[in-house]
Amino acid sequence: MSKTAVTRITHSCHLIEIGGRTFLTDPWFSTRPGYYQGEPIAVAIPDLPKLDGVLISHEHYDHCDLDAFAAYRDRSVPLFVAETVVSTARRHGFTNVTALAPWEQAEVGGVSITAAPGKHGVYEVTFVLRAGSDAVYFAGDTMLIPELADIPKRLGHISLALLPTNGLHIRPANNMQVVMNADEAAELTAILKPELAIPHHYTFTKGFLGDRLITHSDKNPLHFQDASRTLAPETSVRIVEPGIRIEL
Amino acid sequence: MSTTKTYSVAVDGAGPAEVSVAEYGAGQPFLLLHGGAGPQSVAGFAEKFAATHQVRVLVPTHPGFGGTARPESVGTIPALAALYQGLLDQLDLADVTVIGNSLGGWIAAEIALLESARVSGIVLIDAVGIEVPGHPVADFFTLTMDEVFARSFHDPDQFRIDPATLPPAAQAIAAGNRAAIATYAGSGMTDPALVGRLGTLEIPTLVLWGESDGMVDVDYGRAYAAAIPMAQFQLLPDTGHSPQLETPDQVITAIWDSANTDFSAFTR
Ligand SMILES: [Zn+2]
């Protein structure tokens, strides 16, 4: 049987291999004023492998860069998305777009795709991919909410968790927090009890001025690793550079 | 310490334009754009900024200012913006903050409208360019130099010079600067369409305004900030139309430590 593996492309954009299929999460392949990955984009769109599905958690540009991803060679690739992404995706020429609400499920070539809840500045869903005994949880850039504790109860054991850790705050919105922080990600790790957890969404920067005026975030993924050692000692945490493929 | 280089920058639909750029320090990049008072009105600030922080400050002389030649192809504020965008491309710079004072602030706003990912933020210091009903930009061309000094500074006496006592070379440069202002900005110093166009910007923006600015008043500054989504406005005390010249330390602090500023203190 083929191995379950993940390759971080950049930020929240990953390639997930599971059940012999390949999925892309939250495509982001370009930059704009005030939106920078803070790390390389390890795979360019022409170099993407054949995708069996694409998961999109919400419509923010750094998670749903369809202006760029529309250049992917096959726009009939199945997209599984938050319902707020459907019309944009169709407008970009994607023909096979499925909205998944929390706990709704779809299937591609023997891999089940289940949406899970999320909470962010806008409507967001997260995703569990399962093939046999392996399951990958992709948390987009959600906050930690109590509903996430239902994931193992409803969907069974998670083997690999991809969790955001920068605790992004929006300064002009009363410094509102919109993404879970390192401690909260470690708390979620303790709930999900995966064998492996990999942080993402931590090098993001709005640039010199934007990091001062608009956002506030923790750019050090070691904080998550440290917190997990205490809260979830059974889980191995790996900090992964873009472009490195990690097998479960 | 600075080094000055002349770059030949490709301009759309015309031959390359030459632009002289003084460069200070190394590190986080800033493009610092002077106003009608010319490059020497920002040089001291650039030097101080580079001496106190890990920054690389690029200070171009707008063609036609400071005794430089102005090519026919560069005669408007948007053309200057395109020229500097070309310069940033040529230097392959990323995460650039563009700072502009007065006319330079207008250029910075036009650069932001080009939406290059190289430019991550803009700082407008007593900028001109928009039209605000009831708050006209003072007409530089009908004021005496004495009036210009009185309106430009909180404490004009330490900056006042008598142009008639300048050596002929300096008088020629001053005349060239005046002609360049007229070419780029006209006498109104505004583009009536600019304020509407700014509403599309998504770039982090800091608007700094000298409380004693008599060339462009504080309400004009607030209107500038209000025209740009998410822009933050900060009033600077005891300083006029060129805070980077009159009170450079507080401008450096306002930019570098802007994460600690309580902007709600300046909403009215
Ligand atoms: Zn988001």
Coordinates of C-alpha atoms and ligand atoms in Angstrom, one line a residue:
Chain A
M1 CA 0.0 0.0 0.0
S2 CA 1.2 3.5 -0.8
K3 CA 2.5 5.7 2.0
T4 CA 0.7 8.6 3.5
A5 CA 2.9 11.7 3.0
V6 CA 2.8 15.4 3.1
T7 CA 4.9 18.1 1.3
R8 CA 4.5 21.7 2.5
I9 CA 4.5 23.9 -0.6
T10 CA 4.2 27.2 1.3
H11 CA 2.1 28.7 4.1
S12 CA -1.1 26.5 4.3
C13 CA -0.6 25.1 0.8
H14 CA 0.3 21.4 1.0
L15 CA 0.4 18.3 -1.1
I16 CA -1.1 15.4 0.8
E17 CA -0.6 11.8 -0.5
I18 CA -3.0 9.3 0.9
G19 CA -4.6 6.1 -0.3
G20 CA -2.6 6.4 -3.5
R21 CA -4.2 9.8 -4.3
T22 CA -2.8 13.3 -4.2
F23 CA -4.6 16.3 -2.8
L24 CA -3.7 20.0 -2.7
T25 CA -4.7 22.2 0.2
D26 CA -5.4 26.0 0.2
P27 CA -3.6 27.1 -3.0
W28 CA -1.3 30.1 -2.7
F29 CA 1.2 30.7 -5.6
S30 CA 1.6 34.4 -5.9
T31 CA 2.3 37.6 -3.8
R32 CA 0.5 40.9 -3.5
P33 CA 1.3 44.1 -1.6
G34 CA 1.0 43.2 2.0
Y35 CA 0.7 39.4 1.5
Y36 CA 4.0 37.5 1.7
Q37 CA 4.7 33.8 2.4
G38 CA 7.8 34.6 4.3
E39 CA 9.2 31.3 3.0
P40 CA 9.7 29.8 -0.5
I41 CA 6.9 28.6 -2.7
A42 CA 8.4 25.1 -3.2
V43 CA 6.4 23.9 -6.2
A44 CA 5.3 26.1 -9.1
I45 CA 1.9 25.4 -10.7
P46 CA 3.3 23.8 -13.9
D47 CA 5.3 21.4 -11.6
L48 CA 2.3 20.2 -9.6
P49 CA 1.7 16.5 -9.9
K50 CA -1.6 15.2 -11.2
L51 CA -4.1 16.2 -8.4
D52 CA -7.0 14.0 -7.4
G53 CA -8.6 16.8 -5.4
V54 CA -8.1 20.3 -4.0
L55 CA -9.3 21.4 -0.6
I56 CA -10.0 25.1 0.1
S57 CA -10.9 26.2 3.7
H58 CA -12.0 29.8 3.0
E59 CA -11.8 32.6 0.5
H60 CA -8.9 34.7 1.8
Y61 CA -6.3 35.3 -0.8
D62 CA -3.5 33.5 1.0
H63 CA -5.6 30.3 1.1
C64 CA -7.6 30.6 -2.1
D65 CA -5.4 32.1 -4.8
L66 CA -7.6 31.0 -7.7
D67 CA -6.3 33.9 -9.9
A68 CA -3.0 32.0 -9.9
F69 CA -4.3 28.4 -9.5
A70 CA -6.6 28.8 -12.6
A71 CA -3.4 28.2 -14.6
Y72 CA -3.4 24.5 -13.3
R73 CA -3.5 22.2 -16.3
D74 CA -6.9 20.6 -15.5
R75 CA -9.8 22.8 -14.3
S76 CA -12.0 19.7 -14.1
V77 CA -10.0 18.6 -11.0
P78 CA -12.5 18.1 -8.1
L79 CA -12.5 21.0 -5.7
F80 CA -13.9 20.5 -2.2
V81 CA -14.5 23.8 -0.6
A82 CA -16.2 26.0 2.0
E83 CA -19.5 27.0 0.4
T84 CA -18.3 30.7 0.3
V85 CA -15.7 29.6 -2.3
V86 CA -18.0 27.9 -4.7
S87 CA -19.0 30.9 -6.9
T88 CA -15.4 32.2 -7.1
A89 CA -14.2 28.8 -8.1
R90 CA -16.7 28.4 -10.9
R91 CA -16.0 32.0 -12.1
H92 CA -12.3 30.9 -12.4
G93 CA -13.4 28.1 -14.7
F94 CA -13.3 25.1 -12.3
T95 CA -16.1 22.8 -13.4
N96 CA -16.2 20.2 -10.6
V97 CA -16.8 22.2 -7.4
T98 CA -18.4 20.6 -4.3
A99 CA -19.2 22.6 -1.2
L100 CA -18.8 20.7 2.0
A101 CA -20.4 21.9 5.3
P102 CA -19.1 20.6 8.6
W103 CA -19.4 16.8 8.9
E104 CA -20.5 16.4 5.2
Q105 CA -18.5 13.8 3.3
A106 CA -17.3 13.1 -0.2
E107 CA -15.2 10.4 -1.8
V108 CA -12.5 10.4 -4.4
G109 CA -10.9 7.1 -5.5
G110 CA -11.3 5.4 -2.2
V111 CA -10.3 8.4 -0.1
S112 CA -13.0 10.0 2.0
I113 CA -13.0 13.8 2.4
T114 CA -14.9 15.1 5.4
A115 CA -15.3 18.7 6.3
A116 CA -14.9 19.7 9.9
P117 CA -15.9 22.9 11.7
G118 CA -13.7 26.0 11.7
K119 CA -13.8 29.6 13.0
H120 CA -11.9 32.5 11.5
G121 CA -12.6 36.1 10.5
V122 CA -14.8 34.7 7.8
Y123 CA -16.7 31.4 7.4
E124 CA -14.2 28.5 7.3
V125 CA -14.2 24.7 7.2
T126 CA -11.3 22.3 7.9
F127 CA -10.9 18.8 6.4
V128 CA -10.1 15.2 7.3
L129 CA -8.8 12.9 4.6
R130 CA -9.1 9.2 5.3
A131 CA -7.9 6.0 3.5
G132 CA -8.0 2.9 5.6
S133 CA -6.4 3.4 9.0
D134 CA -4.6 6.6 7.9
A135 CA -6.2 10.0 8.4
V136 CA -4.8 13.5 7.8
Y137 CA -6.4 16.5 9.4
F138 CA -5.9 19.9 7.7
A139 CA -6.8 22.7 10.0
G140 CA -6.6 25.7 7.5
D141 CA -6.1 28.7 9.7
T142 CA -8.9 28.1 12.2
M143 CA -9.1 29.2 15.8
L144 CA -9.3 26.5 18.4
I145 CA -13.0 25.9 19.1
P146 CA -14.7 23.3 21.2
E147 CA -16.3 21.6 18.2
L148 CA -12.9 20.4 17.0
A149 CA -12.9 18.0 20.0
D150 CA -15.6 16.1 18.1
I151 CA -13.2 15.2 15.2
P152 CA -11.8 12.0 16.8
K153 CA -15.2 11.1 18.2
R154 CA -17.0 11.3 14.9
L155 CA -14.2 10.5 12.4
G156 CA -11.9 8.2 14.3
H157 CA -8.2 8.3 14.9
I158 CA -6.1 11.1 13.2
S159 CA -2.6 10.0 12.2
L160 CA -1.2 13.3 10.9
A161 CA -2.4 16.8 11.9
L162 CA -1.4 20.0 9.9
L163 CA -2.0 22.9 12.3
P164 CA -1.7 26.6 12.0
T165 CA 0.3 28.1 14.9
N166 CA 0.8 31.9 14.5
G167 CA -2.2 33.1 16.6
L168 CA -2.7 35.9 14.0
H169 CA -4.3 39.1 15.5
I170 CA -5.8 41.9 13.5
R171 CA -4.8 45.1 15.2
P172 CA -7.4 47.5 13.7
A173 CA -10.2 45.1 14.7
N174 CA -9.6 45.6 18.4
N175 CA -6.7 43.2 18.1
M176 CA -9.1 40.3 17.4
Q177 CA -7.5 36.9 17.3
V178 CA -8.4 35.0 14.1
V179 CA -6.0 32.0 14.1
M180 CA -5.0 29.5 16.8
N181 CA -1.7 30.2 18.5
A182 CA 1.1 27.7 19.4
D183 CA -0.4 26.8 22.8
E184 CA -3.9 26.3 21.3
A185 CA -2.4 24.2 18.5
A186 CA -0.7 22.0 21.1
E187 CA -4.0 21.7 23.0
L188 CA -5.6 20.5 19.8
T189 CA -2.8 18.1 19.3
A190 CA -3.5 16.6 22.7
I191 CA -7.1 16.2 21.7
L192 CA -6.4 14.7 18.3
K193 CA -3.5 12.5 19.5
P194 CA -1.9 12.1 16.0
E195 CA 1.4 10.2 15.6
L196 CA 2.7 13.3 13.8
A197 CA 1.9 17.0 13.8
I198 CA 3.3 19.5 11.4
P199 CA 2.8 23.3 11.9
H200 CA 2.1 25.7 9.1
H201 CA 0.9 29.3 8.6
Y202 CA 3.7 30.8 10.8
T203 CA 6.1 32.6 8.4
F204 CA 3.4 34.7 6.9
T205 CA 4.1 38.4 6.9
K206 CA 2.3 41.5 5.8
G207 CA 5.7 43.2 5.3
F208 CA 7.6 45.8 7.4
L209 CA 4.7 48.2 7.9
G210 CA 1.8 45.7 7.7
D211 CA 3.2 43.6 10.6
R212 CA 3.2 46.8 12.6
L213 CA -0.1 48.4 11.6
I214 CA -2.4 45.5 10.6
T215 CA -1.3 42.1 12.0
H216 CA 0.4 40.7 14.9
S217 CA 1.6 37.1 14.8
D218 CA 4.0 34.5 16.3
K219 CA 6.5 33.6 13.5
N220 CA 8.4 30.9 15.6
P221 CA 7.1 27.4 15.1
L222 CA 9.4 26.2 17.9
H223 CA 6.8 27.6 20.3
F224 CA 4.3 24.9 19.1
Q225 CA 7.0 22.2 19.3
D226 CA 7.8 23.2 22.9
A227 CA 4.1 23.5 24.0
S228 CA 3.4 20.1 22.4
R229 CA 6.2 18.4 24.3
T230 CA 4.3 19.3 27.5
L231 CA 0.7 18.9 26.4
A232 CA 0.9 16.1 23.8
P233 CA 4.1 14.2 24.6
E234 CA 3.0 11.2 22.6
T235 CA 2.9 13.2 19.3
S236 CA 6.0 13.8 17.3
V237 CA 6.2 17.4 16.0
R238 CA 8.2 18.1 13.0
I239 CA 8.9 21.6 11.6
V240 CA 9.1 21.1 7.9
E241 CA 10.7 23.4 5.3
P242 CA 8.7 23.9 2.1
G243 CA 9.5 21.3 -0.5
I244 CA 10.5 18.5 1.9
R245 CA 8.3 15.4 1.7
I246 CA 7.5 13.7 5.0
E247 CA 6.2 10.2 5.1
L248 CA 4.0 9.1 8.0
Chain B
M1 CA 27.3 58.3 4.9
S2 CA 25.8 57.9 1.5
T3 CA 26.7 56.8 -2.0
T4 CA 25.1 58.3 -5.1
K5 CA 24.5 56.5 -8.3
T6 CA 22.8 57.3 -11.5
Y7 CA 20.5 54.6 -12.8
S8 CA 19.1 54.3 -16.3
V9 CA 15.5 53.1 -15.9
A10 CA 13.3 51.9 -18.7
V11 CA 10.2 53.9 -19.1
D12 CA 7.1 52.5 -21.0
G13 CA 6.9 53.9 -24.5
A14 CA 10.0 56.0 -24.3
G15 CA 13.7 55.7 -24.0
P16 CA 15.3 55.0 -20.6
A17 CA 15.3 57.9 -18.1
E18 CA 18.3 58.7 -15.9
V19 CA 17.7 59.1 -12.2
S20 CA 20.2 60.0 -9.5
V21 CA 19.7 58.0 -6.3
A22 CA 21.5 58.5 -3.0
E23 CA 21.7 55.4 -0.8
Y24 CA 22.1 55.2 2.9
G25 CA 22.8 52.1 5.1
A26 CA 22.0 48.4 4.7
G27 CA 19.0 46.3 5.7
Q28 CA 15.2 46.7 5.5
P29 CA 14.6 48.7 2.3
F30 CA 12.9 52.1 2.1
L31 CA 12.3 54.4 -0.9
L32 CA 12.2 57.9 0.4
L33 CA 10.6 60.5 -1.9
H34 CA 11.2 64.2 -1.4
G35 CA 8.7 67.0 -2.0
G36 CA 9.0 70.4 -3.7
A37 CA 11.8 71.4 -1.2
G38 CA 14.1 69.0 -3.0
P39 CA 16.3 66.1 -2.0
Q40 CA 18.1 68.0 0.7
S41 CA 14.8 68.2 2.6
V42 CA 15.0 64.4 3.2
A43 CA 18.8 63.7 3.2
G44 CA 19.3 64.4 6.9
F45 CA 16.4 62.2 7.8
A46 CA 17.7 59.3 5.6
E47 CA 21.2 59.6 7.2
K48 CA 19.7 59.6 10.7
F49 CA 17.3 56.7 10.0
A50 CA 20.2 54.6 8.5
A51 CA 22.4 55.4 11.5
T52 CA 19.8 54.3 14.1
H53 CA 18.3 51.2 12.4
Q54 CA 19.3 48.4 10.1
V55 CA 17.7 50.1 7.0
R56 CA 18.7 50.7 3.5
V57 CA 17.2 54.1 2.4
L58 CA 17.1 55.0 -1.3
V59 CA 16.6 58.7 -2.0
P60 CA 16.1 59.5 -5.7
T61 CA 16.2 63.0 -6.9
H62 CA 13.1 63.5 -9.1
P63 CA 14.3 64.4 -12.5
G64 CA 14.4 68.2 -12.9
F65 CA 15.1 68.8 -9.2
G66 CA 18.5 69.5 -7.7
G67 CA 19.9 70.7 -11.0
T68 CA 19.2 67.3 -12.8
A69 CA 17.8 67.0 -16.3
R70 CA 14.2 65.9 -16.8
P71 CA 13.5 63.8 -19.9
E72 CA 10.3 64.7 -21.9
S73 CA 8.8 61.3 -21.1
V74 CA 8.7 62.0 -17.3
G75 CA 6.4 64.9 -16.7
T76 CA 3.6 63.8 -14.4
I77 CA 3.3 62.3 -11.0
P78 CA 2.1 58.9 -12.4
A79 CA 5.1 58.9 -14.7
L80 CA 7.4 59.4 -11.7
A81 CA 5.6 56.6 -10.0
A82 CA 6.2 54.3 -13.0
L83 CA 9.8 55.4 -13.1
Y84 CA 10.4 54.4 -9.4
Q85 CA 8.5 51.2 -9.9
G86 CA 10.9 50.5 -12.7
L87 CA 13.8 51.3 -10.4
L88 CA 12.6 48.9 -7.7
D89 CA 12.2 46.2 -10.4
Q90 CA 15.7 46.9 -11.7
L91 CA 17.1 46.6 -8.2
D92 CA 15.0 43.5 -7.5
L93 CA 13.9 44.8 -4.1
A94 CA 11.2 43.2 -2.0
D95 CA 9.2 44.4 1.1
V96 CA 9.9 48.0 0.3
T97 CA 8.2 50.7 2.3
V98 CA 7.8 53.9 0.3
I99 CA 7.9 57.1 2.4
G100 CA 7.0 60.4 0.8
N101 CA 6.7 64.0 2.0
S102 CA 4.4 66.5 0.3
L103 CA 4.7 66.0 -3.4
G104 CA 6.7 62.8 -2.6
G105 CA 3.6 61.5 -0.7
W106 CA 1.5 61.9 -3.8
I107 CA 4.1 59.9 -5.8
A108 CA 4.0 57.2 -3.0
A109 CA 0.2 57.0 -3.4
E110 CA 0.5 56.6 -7.2
I111 CA 3.2 53.9 -6.6
A112 CA 0.8 52.0 -4.3
L113 CA -1.9 52.2 -7.0
L114 CA 0.5 50.2 -9.3
E115 CA 0.0 47.3 -6.9
S116 CA 3.5 45.9 -7.2
A117 CA 4.1 43.1 -4.7
R118 CA 7.6 44.7 -4.2
V119 CA 5.9 47.5 -2.3
S120 CA 4.6 46.3 1.1
G121 CA 3.6 49.7 2.6
I122 CA 3.5 53.4 2.3
V123 CA 4.1 56.3 4.7
L124 CA 2.5 59.6 3.6
I125 CA 4.0 62.6 5.4
D126 CA 2.0 65.8 4.9
A127 CA 1.2 64.6 1.4
V128 CA -0.5 66.5 -1.4
G129 CA -2.4 65.2 -4.4
I130 CA -6.0 64.8 -3.3
E131 CA -8.7 67.4 -3.5
V132 CA -10.5 68.1 -0.2
P133 CA -13.4 70.6 -0.4
G134 CA -12.7 73.6 1.9
H135 CA -9.1 72.5 2.5
P136 CA -7.0 73.7 -0.5
V137 CA -3.3 73.1 -0.7
A138 CA -1.6 76.5 -0.2
D139 CA -0.5 78.0 -3.5
F140 CA 3.2 77.8 -3.4
F141 CA 3.5 79.9 -6.5
T142 CA 1.7 83.0 -5.2
L143 CA 3.3 83.0 -1.7
T144 CA 6.5 84.9 -0.9
M145 CA 9.4 82.8 0.3
D146 CA 8.9 84.3 3.7
E147 CA 5.2 83.1 3.7
V148 CA 6.3 79.6 2.5
F149 CA 8.7 79.3 5.5
A150 CA 6.1 80.6 7.9
R151 CA 3.6 78.1 6.7
S152 CA 6.0 75.2 6.4
F153 CA 7.6 75.1 9.8
H154 CA 6.4 75.0 13.4
D155 CA 9.5 77.0 14.2
P156 CA 10.5 78.8 11.0
D157 CA 13.3 80.9 12.3
Q158 CA 15.8 78.1 12.3
F159 CA 15.1 77.2 8.7
R160 CA 14.5 80.6 7.1
I161 CA 16.9 81.7 4.4
D162 CA 16.9 84.7 2.1
P163 CA 16.9 83.3 -1.4
A164 CA 18.4 86.5 -2.7
T165 CA 21.6 85.8 -0.7
L166 CA 22.1 82.4 -2.3
P167 CA 25.0 81.9 -4.7
P168 CA 23.9 81.9 -8.4
A169 CA 24.3 78.1 -8.7
A170 CA 21.9 77.6 -5.8
Q171 CA 19.5 80.1 -7.2
A172 CA 19.5 78.3 -10.5
I173 CA 18.7 75.0 -8.7
A174 CA 15.9 76.7 -6.8
A175 CA 14.5 78.0 -10.1
G176 CA 14.8 74.5 -11.6
N177 CA 12.9 73.0 -8.6
R178 CA 10.1 75.5 -9.0
A179 CA 9.8 74.7 -12.7
A180 CA 9.8 70.9 -11.8
I181 CA 7.0 71.4 -9.3
A182 CA 4.9 73.3 -11.8
T183 CA 5.5 70.5 -14.4
Y184 CA 4.7 67.6 -12.1
A185 CA 2.0 69.0 -9.9
G186 CA 0.6 72.2 -11.5
S187 CA -0.3 75.1 -9.2
G188 CA -3.2 73.2 -7.5
M189 CA -1.1 70.3 -6.4
T190 CA -4.0 67.9 -6.8
D191 CA -5.5 65.3 -9.1
P192 CA -9.3 65.5 -8.6
A193 CA -9.7 61.8 -9.4
L194 CA -7.0 60.6 -7.0
V195 CA -9.2 60.5 -3.8
G196 CA -11.6 58.1 -5.5
R197 CA -8.9 55.8 -6.9
L198 CA -7.3 55.5 -3.4
G199 CA -10.4 53.6 -2.2
T200 CA -9.2 50.5 -4.0
L201 CA -5.9 50.3 -2.1
E202 CA -5.3 47.3 0.2
I203 CA -1.7 48.3 1.2
P204 CA -0.7 49.0 4.8
T205 CA -0.6 52.8 5.0
L206 CA 0.6 55.2 7.7
V207 CA -0.4 58.9 7.3
L208 CA 1.8 61.2 9.5
W209 CA 0.9 64.9 9.7
G210 CA 2.6 67.9 11.3
E211 CA 0.2 69.7 13.6
S212 CA 1.6 73.1 12.5
D213 CA 1.4 72.4 8.8
G214 CA 0.2 75.7 7.2
M215 CA 0.7 74.4 3.6
V216 CA -1.7 71.5 3.9
D217 CA -3.9 71.5 7.0
V218 CA -4.6 68.6 9.5
D219 CA -8.1 68.0 8.3
Y220 CA -6.7 67.5 4.8
G221 CA -4.4 64.9 6.3
R222 CA -7.3 63.1 8.0
A223 CA -9.2 63.1 4.7
Y224 CA -6.2 61.5 3.1
A225 CA -6.1 58.7 5.6
A226 CA -9.9 58.3 5.4
A227 CA -9.6 57.8 1.6
I228 CA -7.3 54.8 2.0
P229 CA -8.9 51.6 3.5
M230 CA -7.3 50.6 6.8
A231 CA -4.9 53.6 6.7
Q232 CA -3.7 54.8 10.2
F233 CA -3.4 58.5 10.9
Q234 CA -1.0 60.1 13.4
L235 CA -0.7 63.7 14.3
L236 CA 2.9 64.9 15.1
P237 CA 3.2 67.8 17.6
D238 CA 5.5 70.8 17.3
T239 CA 6.3 70.2 13.6
G240 CA 5.1 71.5 10.2
H241 CA 4.9 70.5 6.6
S242 CA 8.2 68.7 6.5
P243 CA 8.4 66.7 9.8
Q244 CA 11.3 64.6 8.6
L245 CA 13.3 67.8 8.3
E246 CA 12.1 69.7 11.3
T247 CA 11.7 66.8 13.8
P248 CA 13.4 63.7 12.3
D249 CA 13.5 61.8 15.5
Q250 CA 9.8 61.7 16.0
V251 CA 9.2 60.6 12.4
I252 CA 11.7 57.7 12.8
T253 CA 9.9 56.7 16.0
A254 CA 6.5 57.0 14.4
I255 CA 7.5 54.6 11.7
W256 CA 9.7 52.2 13.5
D257 CA 7.6 51.9 16.6
S258 CA 4.2 52.2 14.9
A259 CA 3.1 48.9 16.4
N260 CA 3.0 50.6 19.7
T261 CA 1.0 53.7 18.6
D262 CA -2.5 54.2 19.9
F263 CA -4.0 55.5 16.7
S264 CA -7.4 56.0 18.4
A265 CA -5.8 59.0 20.1
F266 CA -5.6 60.8 16.8
T267 CA -9.1 60.1 15.4
R268 CA -10.2 63.7 16.4
Ligands
ZN1 ZN -7.6 33.6 6.5

